[in-house]
Coordinates of C-alpha atoms in Angstrom, one line a residue:
Chain A
M1 CA 89.2 113.8 84.5
K2 CA 90.6 110.9 86.5
A3 CA 93.1 111.7 89.2
P4 CA 96.5 110.3 88.2
V5 CA 97.3 107.4 90.4
T6 CA 99.9 104.7 89.8
S7 CA 98.7 102.6 92.7
L8 CA 97.0 99.5 91.3
P9 CA 93.2 99.1 91.5
A10 CA 92.1 96.8 94.3
P11 CA 91.4 93.4 92.8
E12 CA 87.7 92.5 93.0
P13 CA 86.4 89.1 92.1
G14 CA 84.4 89.1 88.9
T15 CA 86.0 92.2 87.3
K16 CA 86.8 92.1 83.6
K17 CA 90.3 91.1 82.7
L18 CA 90.7 91.8 79.0
A19 CA 93.7 90.3 77.2
L20 CA 94.9 88.3 74.2
V21 CA 95.3 84.6 74.1
I22 CA 97.7 83.7 71.2
D23 CA 97.8 80.2 69.7
L24 CA 101.5 79.3 69.1
D25 CA 100.3 76.2 67.3
T26 CA 98.5 78.0 64.5
C27 CA 100.5 81.3 64.2
V28 CA 102.4 81.2 60.9
G29 CA 104.5 84.2 61.6
C30 CA 103.1 86.3 58.7
H31 CA 103.5 89.6 60.7
A32 CA 100.0 90.7 59.5
C33 CA 99.1 91.5 63.2
V34 CA 102.3 93.6 63.5
V35 CA 101.5 95.7 60.4
S36 CA 97.8 96.0 61.3
C37 CA 98.7 97.1 64.9
K38 CA 101.0 99.8 63.5
E39 CA 98.4 100.9 61.0
W40 CA 95.7 101.3 63.5
N41 CA 97.7 102.8 66.3
A42 CA 99.9 105.2 64.3
F43 CA 96.7 107.3 64.2
G44 CA 94.0 108.0 66.6
E45 CA 94.4 107.7 70.4
T46 CA 97.9 106.1 70.5
G47 CA 99.5 107.8 67.5
P48 CA 101.8 108.8 66.2
L49 CA 104.1 105.8 66.2
P50 CA 107.1 107.4 64.4
E51 CA 109.7 105.8 62.2
F52 CA 113.2 107.1 62.3
G53 CA 115.2 107.3 59.0
P54 CA 112.7 105.1 57.1
Y55 CA 114.6 105.5 53.9
H56 CA 118.1 105.4 55.3
A57 CA 120.5 102.6 56.0
E58 CA 119.3 101.7 59.5
P59 CA 115.6 102.4 59.8
W60 CA 113.9 101.9 63.2
G61 CA 110.7 102.9 64.8
V62 CA 108.0 102.3 67.4
W63 CA 106.0 99.1 67.1
L64 CA 103.8 97.7 69.8
N65 CA 103.7 94.2 68.6
R66 CA 106.7 92.1 67.5
V67 CA 106.8 88.6 66.2
H68 CA 109.9 86.5 67.3
T69 CA 110.8 83.3 65.6
F70 CA 112.2 80.5 67.6
E71 CA 113.4 76.9 67.1
F72 CA 111.7 74.6 69.5
G73 CA 113.0 71.1 70.1
E74 CA 115.7 69.3 68.1
G75 CA 116.1 67.0 65.1
E76 CA 112.9 65.3 64.0
D77 CA 111.2 66.8 67.1
G78 CA 112.1 70.3 66.2
R79 CA 109.7 72.9 64.9
T80 CA 109.6 76.6 64.3
V81 CA 107.5 78.5 66.7
Y82 CA 106.4 82.1 66.0
V83 CA 105.8 84.1 69.2
P84 CA 103.9 87.4 68.7
K85 CA 104.8 89.6 71.7
N86 CA 102.9 92.5 73.0
C87 CA 101.6 93.8 76.4
Y88 CA 100.1 91.1 78.6
H89 CA 98.2 93.7 80.7
C90 CA 99.6 92.2 83.9
E91 CA 97.7 92.1 87.2
E92 CA 100.8 93.3 89.1
P93 CA 102.5 95.6 86.6
D94 CA 105.5 97.3 88.0
C95 CA 105.5 99.5 84.9
V96 CA 102.5 101.2 86.5
T97 CA 103.8 101.5 90.1
V98 CA 107.2 102.9 89.1
C99 CA 105.7 105.8 87.2
P100 CA 106.4 109.0 89.1
T101 CA 103.7 111.1 87.4
G102 CA 100.6 108.9 87.3
A103 CA 100.8 108.8 83.5
S104 CA 101.0 105.0 83.5
Y105 CA 97.8 103.4 85.0
K106 CA 95.8 100.2 85.1
R107 CA 92.1 100.6 84.5
A108 CA 89.9 99.2 87.2
E109 CA 87.0 98.4 84.9
D110 CA 88.8 96.1 82.4
G111 CA 92.4 95.8 83.5
I112 CA 93.9 97.5 80.5
V113 CA 97.2 99.1 81.2
L114 CA 97.5 102.5 79.5
V115 CA 99.8 105.6 79.3
D116 CA 98.4 109.1 79.5
A117 CA 100.6 110.9 77.0
D118 CA 99.7 114.3 78.5
L119 CA 101.2 113.3 81.9
C120 CA 104.2 111.3 80.7
I121 CA 107.6 113.0 81.3
G122 CA 109.5 110.4 79.2
C123 CA 111.7 109.1 82.0
K124 CA 111.6 105.6 80.5
L125 CA 111.6 103.9 83.9
C126 CA 108.4 101.9 83.0
S127 CA 110.2 100.4 80.0
W128 CA 113.0 99.2 82.4
A129 CA 110.4 97.8 84.8
C130 CA 108.7 95.7 82.1
P131 CA 110.4 92.3 81.9
Y132 CA 108.8 91.6 78.5
G133 CA 109.8 94.7 76.6
A134 CA 106.2 95.7 75.9
R135 CA 106.9 99.4 75.9
E136 CA 108.7 101.4 73.3
F137 CA 109.7 105.1 73.6
D138 CA 108.5 107.6 71.1
Q139 CA 111.5 109.9 70.7
D140 CA 109.6 112.4 68.6
G141 CA 106.8 112.9 71.1
G142 CA 109.1 112.4 74.1
V143 CA 106.5 109.9 75.6
M144 CA 106.2 106.2 76.1
K145 CA 104.0 104.1 73.9
K146 CA 102.4 100.7 74.5
C147 CA 99.7 98.3 73.4
T148 CA 96.2 99.6 74.4
L149 CA 94.3 96.5 73.3
C150 CA 93.0 99.0 70.8
V151 CA 90.9 100.6 73.5
D152 CA 89.7 103.1 70.9
R153 CA 88.3 100.3 68.8
I154 CA 86.9 97.6 71.1
Y155 CA 84.3 99.9 72.7
D156 CA 83.5 101.9 69.5
E157 CA 79.7 101.5 68.9
N158 CA 80.1 102.9 65.4
L159 CA 81.8 99.8 64.4
R160 CA 80.0 96.5 63.7
E161 CA 80.0 94.2 66.7
N162 CA 82.3 91.6 65.1
E163 CA 84.8 94.4 64.3
R164 CA 85.1 95.5 68.0
V165 CA 88.3 93.5 68.5
P166 CA 92.0 94.7 68.6
A167 CA 93.4 95.4 65.1
C168 CA 95.9 92.5 65.4
V169 CA 93.0 90.0 66.1
A170 CA 91.0 91.2 63.2
A171 CA 94.0 90.9 60.9
C172 CA 95.1 87.4 61.8
P173 CA 94.6 85.1 58.8
T174 CA 94.8 81.9 60.8
S175 CA 92.7 83.0 63.8
A176 CA 95.7 82.4 66.1
R177 CA 94.9 85.5 68.1
H178 CA 91.9 85.4 70.5
F179 CA 90.6 88.4 72.5
G180 CA 88.3 88.3 75.4
D181 CA 87.6 88.5 79.1
L182 CA 89.8 86.2 81.1
G183 CA 88.1 87.3 84.4
D184 CA 85.0 85.5 83.3
P185 CA 85.5 81.7 83.5
G186 CA 82.6 81.2 81.0
S187 CA 84.1 83.3 78.2
R188 CA 85.3 81.8 75.0
V189 CA 88.9 82.6 75.7
S190 CA 88.8 81.2 79.3
K191 CA 87.3 78.0 77.9
L192 CA 90.0 77.8 75.2
L193 CA 92.7 78.3 77.8
A194 CA 91.2 75.6 80.1
E195 CA 91.0 73.2 77.2
R196 CA 94.5 73.7 75.8
G197 CA 96.4 74.8 78.9
G198 CA 98.0 78.2 78.7
C199 CA 101.6 79.2 79.0
E200 CA 102.2 82.1 81.4
P201 CA 105.1 84.3 80.3
M202 CA 107.9 84.6 82.9
P203 CA 105.9 83.6 85.9
E204 CA 108.9 83.9 88.2
M205 CA 108.8 87.7 87.8
G206 CA 105.5 87.7 89.7
Y207 CA 103.8 90.3 87.4
R208 CA 100.9 87.9 86.9
P209 CA 100.4 88.5 83.2
V210 CA 96.8 88.2 82.1
G211 CA 97.6 87.4 78.4
R212 CA 98.6 83.9 77.7
Y213 CA 99.9 81.6 74.9
L214 CA 98.4 78.3 73.8
P215 CA 101.3 75.8 73.5
P216 CA 102.2 74.2 70.2
R217 CA 100.5 70.8 70.0
S218 CA 102.9 67.8 69.8
I219 CA 104.0 67.0 66.3
R220 CA 102.1 64.0 64.8
A221 CA 104.6 61.2 64.5
M222 CA 105.7 60.7 60.9
P223 CA 105.9 57.1 59.7
A224 CA 109.4 55.7 59.7
S225 CA 109.4 54.6 56.0
T226 CA 107.7 56.8 53.5
K227 CA 105.5 55.0 50.9
H228 CA 106.2 55.8 47.3
A229 CA 103.3 56.2 44.9
E230 CA 103.0 53.3 42.5
P231 CA 101.9 53.9 38.9
V232 CA 98.2 53.2 38.4
P233 CA 97.4 50.7 35.6
V234 CA 95.4 52.3 32.9
R235 CA 91.9 50.9 32.7
A236 CA 90.5 52.5 29.6
N237 CA 88.0 51.6 27.0
G238 CA 88.4 51.4 23.1
L239 CA 89.3 54.9 22.0
L240 CA 91.4 55.8 25.0
R241 CA 93.2 52.4 24.9
W242 CA 94.0 53.1 21.2
I243 CA 95.4 56.6 22.0
D244 CA 97.4 55.2 24.8
R245 CA 98.8 52.5 22.6
V246 CA 99.7 55.1 19.9
L247 CA 101.4 57.4 22.4
S248 CA 103.3 54.6 24.2
R249 CA 104.9 53.4 20.9
Chain B
M1 CA 121.6 98.5 80.2
H2 CA 122.6 101.4 78.1
P3 CA 125.0 103.6 80.2
A4 CA 123.3 107.0 79.6
L5 CA 125.8 109.8 80.4
S6 CA 123.2 112.1 81.9
I7 CA 122.2 109.5 84.6
I8 CA 125.8 108.5 85.3
V9 CA 126.8 112.1 85.9
F10 CA 123.6 112.8 87.9
T11 CA 124.0 110.0 90.4
T12 CA 127.8 110.6 90.8
A13 CA 127.5 114.4 91.2
S14 CA 124.4 114.5 93.3
G15 CA 125.8 111.5 95.4
A16 CA 128.9 113.5 96.2
G17 CA 126.8 116.6 96.9
Y18 CA 124.4 114.8 99.3
G19 CA 127.4 113.1 100.9
L20 CA 129.1 116.5 101.6
L21 CA 125.8 118.1 102.7
G22 CA 125.0 115.1 104.9
W23 CA 128.4 115.3 106.7
I24 CA 128.3 119.1 107.2
G25 CA 124.7 118.9 108.4
L26 CA 125.7 116.3 111.0
L27 CA 129.2 117.4 112.0
A28 CA 128.7 121.2 112.3
P29 CA 125.8 121.1 114.7
I30 CA 127.6 118.6 117.0
G31 CA 130.6 120.9 117.1
A32 CA 133.0 118.7 115.1
L33 CA 133.5 121.4 112.4
P34 CA 134.6 125.0 112.7
L35 CA 131.8 127.6 112.7
D36 CA 133.8 129.8 110.3
R37 CA 131.3 131.7 108.1
E38 CA 133.4 131.4 104.9
F39 CA 134.0 127.7 105.3
G40 CA 130.3 127.1 105.9
V41 CA 129.1 129.0 102.9
V42 CA 131.7 127.7 100.5
S43 CA 131.3 124.1 101.5
L44 CA 127.5 124.2 101.4
L45 CA 127.7 126.0 98.0
L46 CA 129.9 123.3 96.7
A47 CA 127.4 120.7 98.0
L48 CA 124.4 122.5 96.6
G49 CA 126.2 123.2 93.3
S50 CA 127.0 119.6 92.9
I51 CA 123.4 118.6 93.7
T52 CA 121.9 121.2 91.3
F53 CA 124.3 120.1 88.5
G54 CA 123.3 116.5 89.1
L55 CA 119.6 117.2 89.2
L56 CA 119.7 119.3 86.1
S57 CA 121.7 116.6 84.3
S58 CA 119.1 114.0 85.2
T59 CA 116.4 116.0 83.5
L60 CA 118.4 115.8 80.3
H61 CA 117.3 112.3 79.6
L62 CA 113.6 113.1 80.0
G63 CA 111.4 113.4 77.0
H64 CA 109.5 116.3 78.6
P65 CA 111.8 118.0 81.2
E66 CA 109.2 120.8 81.5
R67 CA 106.8 118.3 83.0
A68 CA 109.3 117.2 85.6
W69 CA 107.3 118.8 88.4
R70 CA 104.6 116.2 87.9
A71 CA 107.1 113.6 89.2
I72 CA 106.4 114.5 92.9
S73 CA 102.8 113.2 92.8
Q74 CA 103.1 109.4 93.0
W75 CA 105.1 109.0 96.2
R76 CA 102.8 106.2 97.3
S77 CA 104.2 103.7 94.8
S78 CA 107.1 105.2 92.9
W79 CA 110.7 105.5 94.2
L80 CA 111.5 108.0 91.5
S81 CA 108.7 110.2 92.9
R82 CA 110.0 109.7 96.4
E83 CA 113.4 110.7 95.2
G84 CA 112.0 113.9 93.8
I85 CA 110.2 114.8 97.0
C86 CA 113.2 114.0 99.2
A87 CA 115.5 116.1 96.9
L88 CA 113.2 119.1 97.0
A89 CA 112.7 119.0 100.8
T90 CA 116.5 118.5 101.4
Y91 CA 117.2 121.4 99.0
V92 CA 115.0 123.8 101.0
L93 CA 116.6 122.7 104.3
A94 CA 120.1 123.0 102.9
V95 CA 119.5 126.5 101.6
L96 CA 118.0 127.6 105.0
F97 CA 121.0 125.9 106.8
A98 CA 123.4 127.8 104.6
A99 CA 121.5 131.2 105.0
L100 CA 121.5 130.9 108.8
W101 CA 125.2 130.0 108.8
L102 CA 125.9 133.1 106.6
L103 CA 123.9 135.3 109.1
Q104 CA 125.8 133.5 111.9
W105 CA 122.5 132.6 113.5
T106 CA 123.8 129.2 114.6
G107 CA 121.2 128.5 117.2
R108 CA 118.5 125.8 117.5
L109 CA 116.9 126.4 114.1
W110 CA 120.3 126.1 112.4
T111 CA 121.0 122.9 114.3
A112 CA 117.6 121.5 113.3
C113 CA 118.1 122.5 109.7
G114 CA 121.5 120.8 109.6
L115 CA 120.4 117.6 111.1
L116 CA 117.3 117.4 109.0
A117 CA 119.3 118.1 105.8
T118 CA 121.5 115.1 106.8
V119 CA 118.4 113.0 107.2
G120 CA 117.1 114.3 103.9
S121 CA 120.4 113.6 102.1
I122 CA 120.3 110.0 103.3
A123 CA 116.7 109.6 102.3
T124 CA 117.4 111.0 98.8
V125 CA 120.3 108.7 98.2
I126 CA 118.4 105.7 99.5
S127 CA 115.5 106.6 97.1
T128 CA 117.9 106.9 94.2
A129 CA 119.3 103.5 95.0
M130 CA 115.8 102.0 95.4
I131 CA 114.8 103.0 91.9
Y132 CA 117.4 100.5 90.7
R133 CA 117.0 98.0 93.5
S134 CA 113.3 97.6 92.9
L135 CA 113.6 96.7 89.2
K136 CA 113.0 92.9 89.1
P137 CA 113.8 92.4 85.4
I138 CA 117.4 93.6 86.0
R139 CA 119.1 91.0 88.3
Q140 CA 122.3 93.0 88.8
W141 CA 120.3 95.9 90.2
C142 CA 117.7 93.9 92.1
N143 CA 120.5 93.1 94.6
P144 CA 120.7 93.8 98.3
W145 CA 124.2 95.4 98.0
V146 CA 122.9 98.2 95.7
V147 CA 121.5 100.5 98.5
A148 CA 124.6 100.0 100.6
N149 CA 126.8 100.8 97.6
Y150 CA 125.0 104.0 96.8
L151 CA 124.9 105.2 100.4
L152 CA 128.5 104.3 101.1
L153 CA 129.9 105.8 97.9
A154 CA 127.9 109.1 98.6
A155 CA 129.3 109.2 102.1
M156 CA 132.8 108.4 100.9
T157 CA 132.9 111.1 98.1
G158 CA 131.2 113.5 100.5
A159 CA 133.8 112.9 103.2
L160 CA 136.7 113.3 100.7
W161 CA 135.3 116.6 99.5
L162 CA 134.8 117.8 103.1
A163 CA 138.5 117.0 103.8
A164 CA 139.5 118.8 100.6
V165 CA 137.5 122.0 101.5
L166 CA 138.8 121.9 105.1
S167 CA 142.4 121.7 104.0
V168 CA 141.9 124.6 101.6
F169 CA 140.7 126.6 104.6
G170 CA 143.7 125.2 106.6
M171 CA 141.3 123.6 109.1
L172 CA 141.8 119.9 108.3
D173 CA 142.0 117.8 111.4
P174 CA 143.0 114.1 111.5
G175 CA 139.5 113.2 112.6
V176 CA 137.9 114.1 109.3
M177 CA 140.8 112.3 107.5
A178 CA 140.2 109.2 109.5
L179 CA 136.5 109.4 108.7
A180 CA 137.2 109.7 105.0
A181 CA 139.6 106.8 105.1
A182 CA 137.2 104.7 107.0
F183 CA 134.5 105.3 104.4
V184 CA 136.9 104.7 101.5
L185 CA 137.6 101.3 103.0
T186 CA 134.0 100.4 103.8
A187 CA 132.7 101.6 100.4
G188 CA 135.4 99.7 98.6
A189 CA 134.6 96.5 100.6
A190 CA 130.9 96.9 99.8
K191 CA 131.6 97.4 96.1
L192 CA 133.7 94.2 96.0
A193 CA 131.0 92.3 97.8
Y194 CA 128.5 93.6 95.1
W195 CA 130.7 92.5 92.3
R196 CA 131.2 89.1 93.9
S197 CA 127.5 88.8 94.3
I198 CA 126.6 89.6 90.7
D199 CA 129.3 87.3 89.4
A200 CA 127.8 84.4 91.3
L201 CA 124.3 84.9 89.8
S202 CA 122.8 81.7 88.4
G203 CA 119.4 80.4 87.4
G204 CA 116.9 83.1 86.7
P205 CA 114.5 83.4 83.8
T206 CA 115.3 81.6 80.6
L207 CA 113.9 82.0 77.1
A208 CA 111.6 79.0 77.7
S209 CA 110.2 80.5 80.9
A210 CA 109.9 83.9 79.2
I211 CA 107.3 82.4 76.8
G212 CA 106.0 79.9 79.3
L213 CA 107.0 76.8 77.3
P214 CA 108.3 73.7 79.0
S215 CA 112.0 73.8 79.4
R216 CA 112.5 70.1 78.6
R217 CA 113.1 70.9 74.9
P218 CA 115.6 73.4 73.8
L219 CA 114.4 76.8 72.5
R220 CA 116.6 79.1 70.6
P221 CA 116.1 82.3 68.6
L222 CA 115.9 81.7 64.9
D223 CA 114.9 85.1 63.4
P224 CA 114.6 88.4 65.1
P225 CA 111.3 90.3 64.7
H226 CA 113.1 93.2 63.1
T227 CA 116.1 93.7 60.9
E228 CA 117.6 96.8 62.7
E229 CA 118.1 97.7 66.3
N230 CA 115.0 98.9 68.0
Y231 CA 114.4 100.9 71.2
L232 CA 114.5 97.8 73.3
L233 CA 117.9 96.7 72.1
R234 CA 119.3 100.3 72.2
E235 CA 118.1 100.9 75.7
M236 CA 118.3 97.5 77.3
G237 CA 120.3 95.3 75.0
Y238 CA 123.7 96.9 75.9
R239 CA 126.4 94.3 76.4
I240 CA 130.0 94.7 77.7
A241 CA 132.7 92.2 77.0
R242 CA 133.8 90.3 80.2
R243 CA 137.4 91.4 79.4
H244 CA 136.5 95.1 79.3
A245 CA 134.4 94.8 82.4
A246 CA 137.3 93.3 84.3
L247 CA 139.7 96.0 83.2
L248 CA 137.2 98.8 84.1
R249 CA 136.6 97.2 87.5
R250 CA 140.3 97.5 88.2
I251 CA 140.3 101.1 87.0
A252 CA 137.3 101.9 89.3
L253 CA 138.9 100.1 92.2
A254 CA 142.2 102.0 91.8
G255 CA 140.5 105.4 91.1
A256 CA 137.7 105.3 93.6
F257 CA 139.3 103.6 96.5
L258 CA 143.0 102.8 96.3
A259 CA 144.4 106.1 95.0
P260 CA 142.3 108.3 97.5
L261 CA 143.5 106.1 100.4
V262 CA 147.1 106.4 99.4
L263 CA 146.8 110.2 99.0
L264 CA 145.0 110.5 102.3
V265 CA 147.8 108.6 104.1
L266 CA 150.4 110.8 102.4
A267 CA 148.5 114.0 103.4
W268 CA 148.5 112.7 107.0
L269 CA 152.2 111.9 106.9
L270 CA 153.3 115.1 105.3
R271 CA 151.1 117.5 107.3
S272 CA 152.5 120.5 105.4
S273 CA 149.5 122.7 104.5
I274 CA 150.4 123.1 100.8
A275 CA 151.0 119.4 100.3
S276 CA 147.8 118.5 102.2
V277 CA 145.7 120.8 100.1
A278 CA 147.0 119.3 96.8
L279 CA 146.8 115.7 98.2
T280 CA 143.2 116.0 99.6
C281 CA 141.9 117.8 96.6
G282 CA 143.5 115.2 94.4
A283 CA 142.0 112.4 96.5
A284 CA 138.5 113.9 96.1
L285 CA 138.9 114.4 92.3
I286 CA 140.3 111.0 91.6
A287 CA 137.6 109.4 93.8
T288 CA 134.8 111.2 92.0
A289 CA 136.3 110.1 88.6
G290 CA 136.6 106.6 89.9
V291 CA 132.9 106.6 91.0
L292 CA 132.0 107.8 87.5
V293 CA 133.7 104.7 86.1
E294 CA 132.0 102.6 88.8
R295 CA 128.6 104.1 87.9
W296 CA 129.2 103.5 84.1
L297 CA 129.9 99.8 84.9
F298 CA 126.8 99.6 87.1
F299 CA 124.8 100.2 83.9
A300 CA 127.0 98.4 81.4
E301 CA 127.1 95.2 83.5
A302 CA 123.4 95.1 84.1
T303 CA 121.4 92.8 81.9
H304 CA 117.6 93.0 81.2
T305 CA 115.3 90.0 80.7
V306 CA 114.2 91.5 77.4
A307 CA 117.5 90.4 75.9
L308 CA 116.4 86.7 76.4
Y309 CA 114.0 87.1 73.5
Y310 CA 116.8 88.2 71.1
R311 CA 119.8 86.2 72.4
G312 CA 118.1 83.2 74.0
G313 CA 119.3 81.9 77.3
A314 CA 120.3 78.8 79.1
T315 CA 117.5 76.3 78.8
S316 CA 117.5 73.7 81.5
A317 CA 120.5 71.4 81.1
A318 CA 118.6 68.5 82.7
S319 CA 116.6 67.5 79.7

């Protein structure tokens, strides 16, 4: 049993920093990650993730992953950008330090920010302290819920190795979601980030989010005049030429 | 921010209670208050009753009130935890202070308990204010005036309640009235300074910076991620119309500061015991109601950065 401490673990060089890197260029906004997240986390360690009035006029519920749709740029330059938003597992998360009970904590071994539901008193202060809206309150259980990076999945040795990724990553049909260790400069996600240049969400808050977005690539210039397809002259032999002549009459 | 009634009632009631306790704990030991046993017990019961009511009200918004005791463990990092510890310590000191007064053992121990209860009251109110002051995503709270506002409003309502209790016992002297009036003026000035400060807010995070995209190109919300309101919008998406806020500010100004000041001056001018009881009690009640409106506004006017994702925000004009 760990002693509840909301003080942050001392940063040590070379420690694991697990997080998601999401490619805004390839995300098509299908919400598969949203549903997959809900499906996995409604049960097991994090669950339940209740729905309130699911068959009534104004249903609402707890979801740990939300896809926003934005318009980026204007006119011919404009494009739609889908931004899946969940916890960035910050290095300086105030959601942890404001917790009065030690329910909210950041793991020293991999940087994952978690809530111990047995210690949470449901004061909601952590959700106020998160600038990104990564935490949602479970009214039924009276405790706070948040993304766990599927901690009950990524270390599960009963799963095949390629399945030991967060449920949202496994579900993404366009491979827009990447999961890995951003503390290791040689990891696949770190290289991807170095190659594409990452977007840090709300850097001015000083929370030092670990999770990043890969920016949309610039739109390839479309030619000013669009070419129309010309009819292709029929080059056919005897029988086909006869059929063509009959049909063209 | 959603103005939750339980928190508004809590900060107003416990603020007034700590204000009253703080003044009695300071003024009685230095001989500025009568050592009358009934006055001591009644005024301290009023303070402790108000604090208890406030603290109980605050547990109403918890998901697990029965686990509230756990909140005293994280004093190293959490202002909410520090508030809990200060509140508990002050409570013990105040009960001891009242008991010694009841037994008329007004010696050194009583003096120490009173002064320490005052220190504890100040520390508790500062901790409450720091809970809000330390929340970076809410710019109207992460403001240097917040701690001064909470402290001065607690001292003001406390002084007004002290004047009211003293006048009920027929022991009101002009010194306490002057003290109350001085704090009404200072608290009012500090609140005006706070409103001026949050009205002048500019810059801050934008939707573009929220995602980390370059702000050269406009970015605006097209489709929300969900069709109905979720927890984030219910809790942190509360918006108040500028027009309503302006009206409520005037109501808060009139109720919390202007009316009590006028009533105090009238009580001082009339000096008849019956009129002064009615006027000072009226001043304390109206001020407390005014502070309730002020506290409601403190929440309603506060905006959280999470709203940017839903409503967009000023992208840089210099594109």
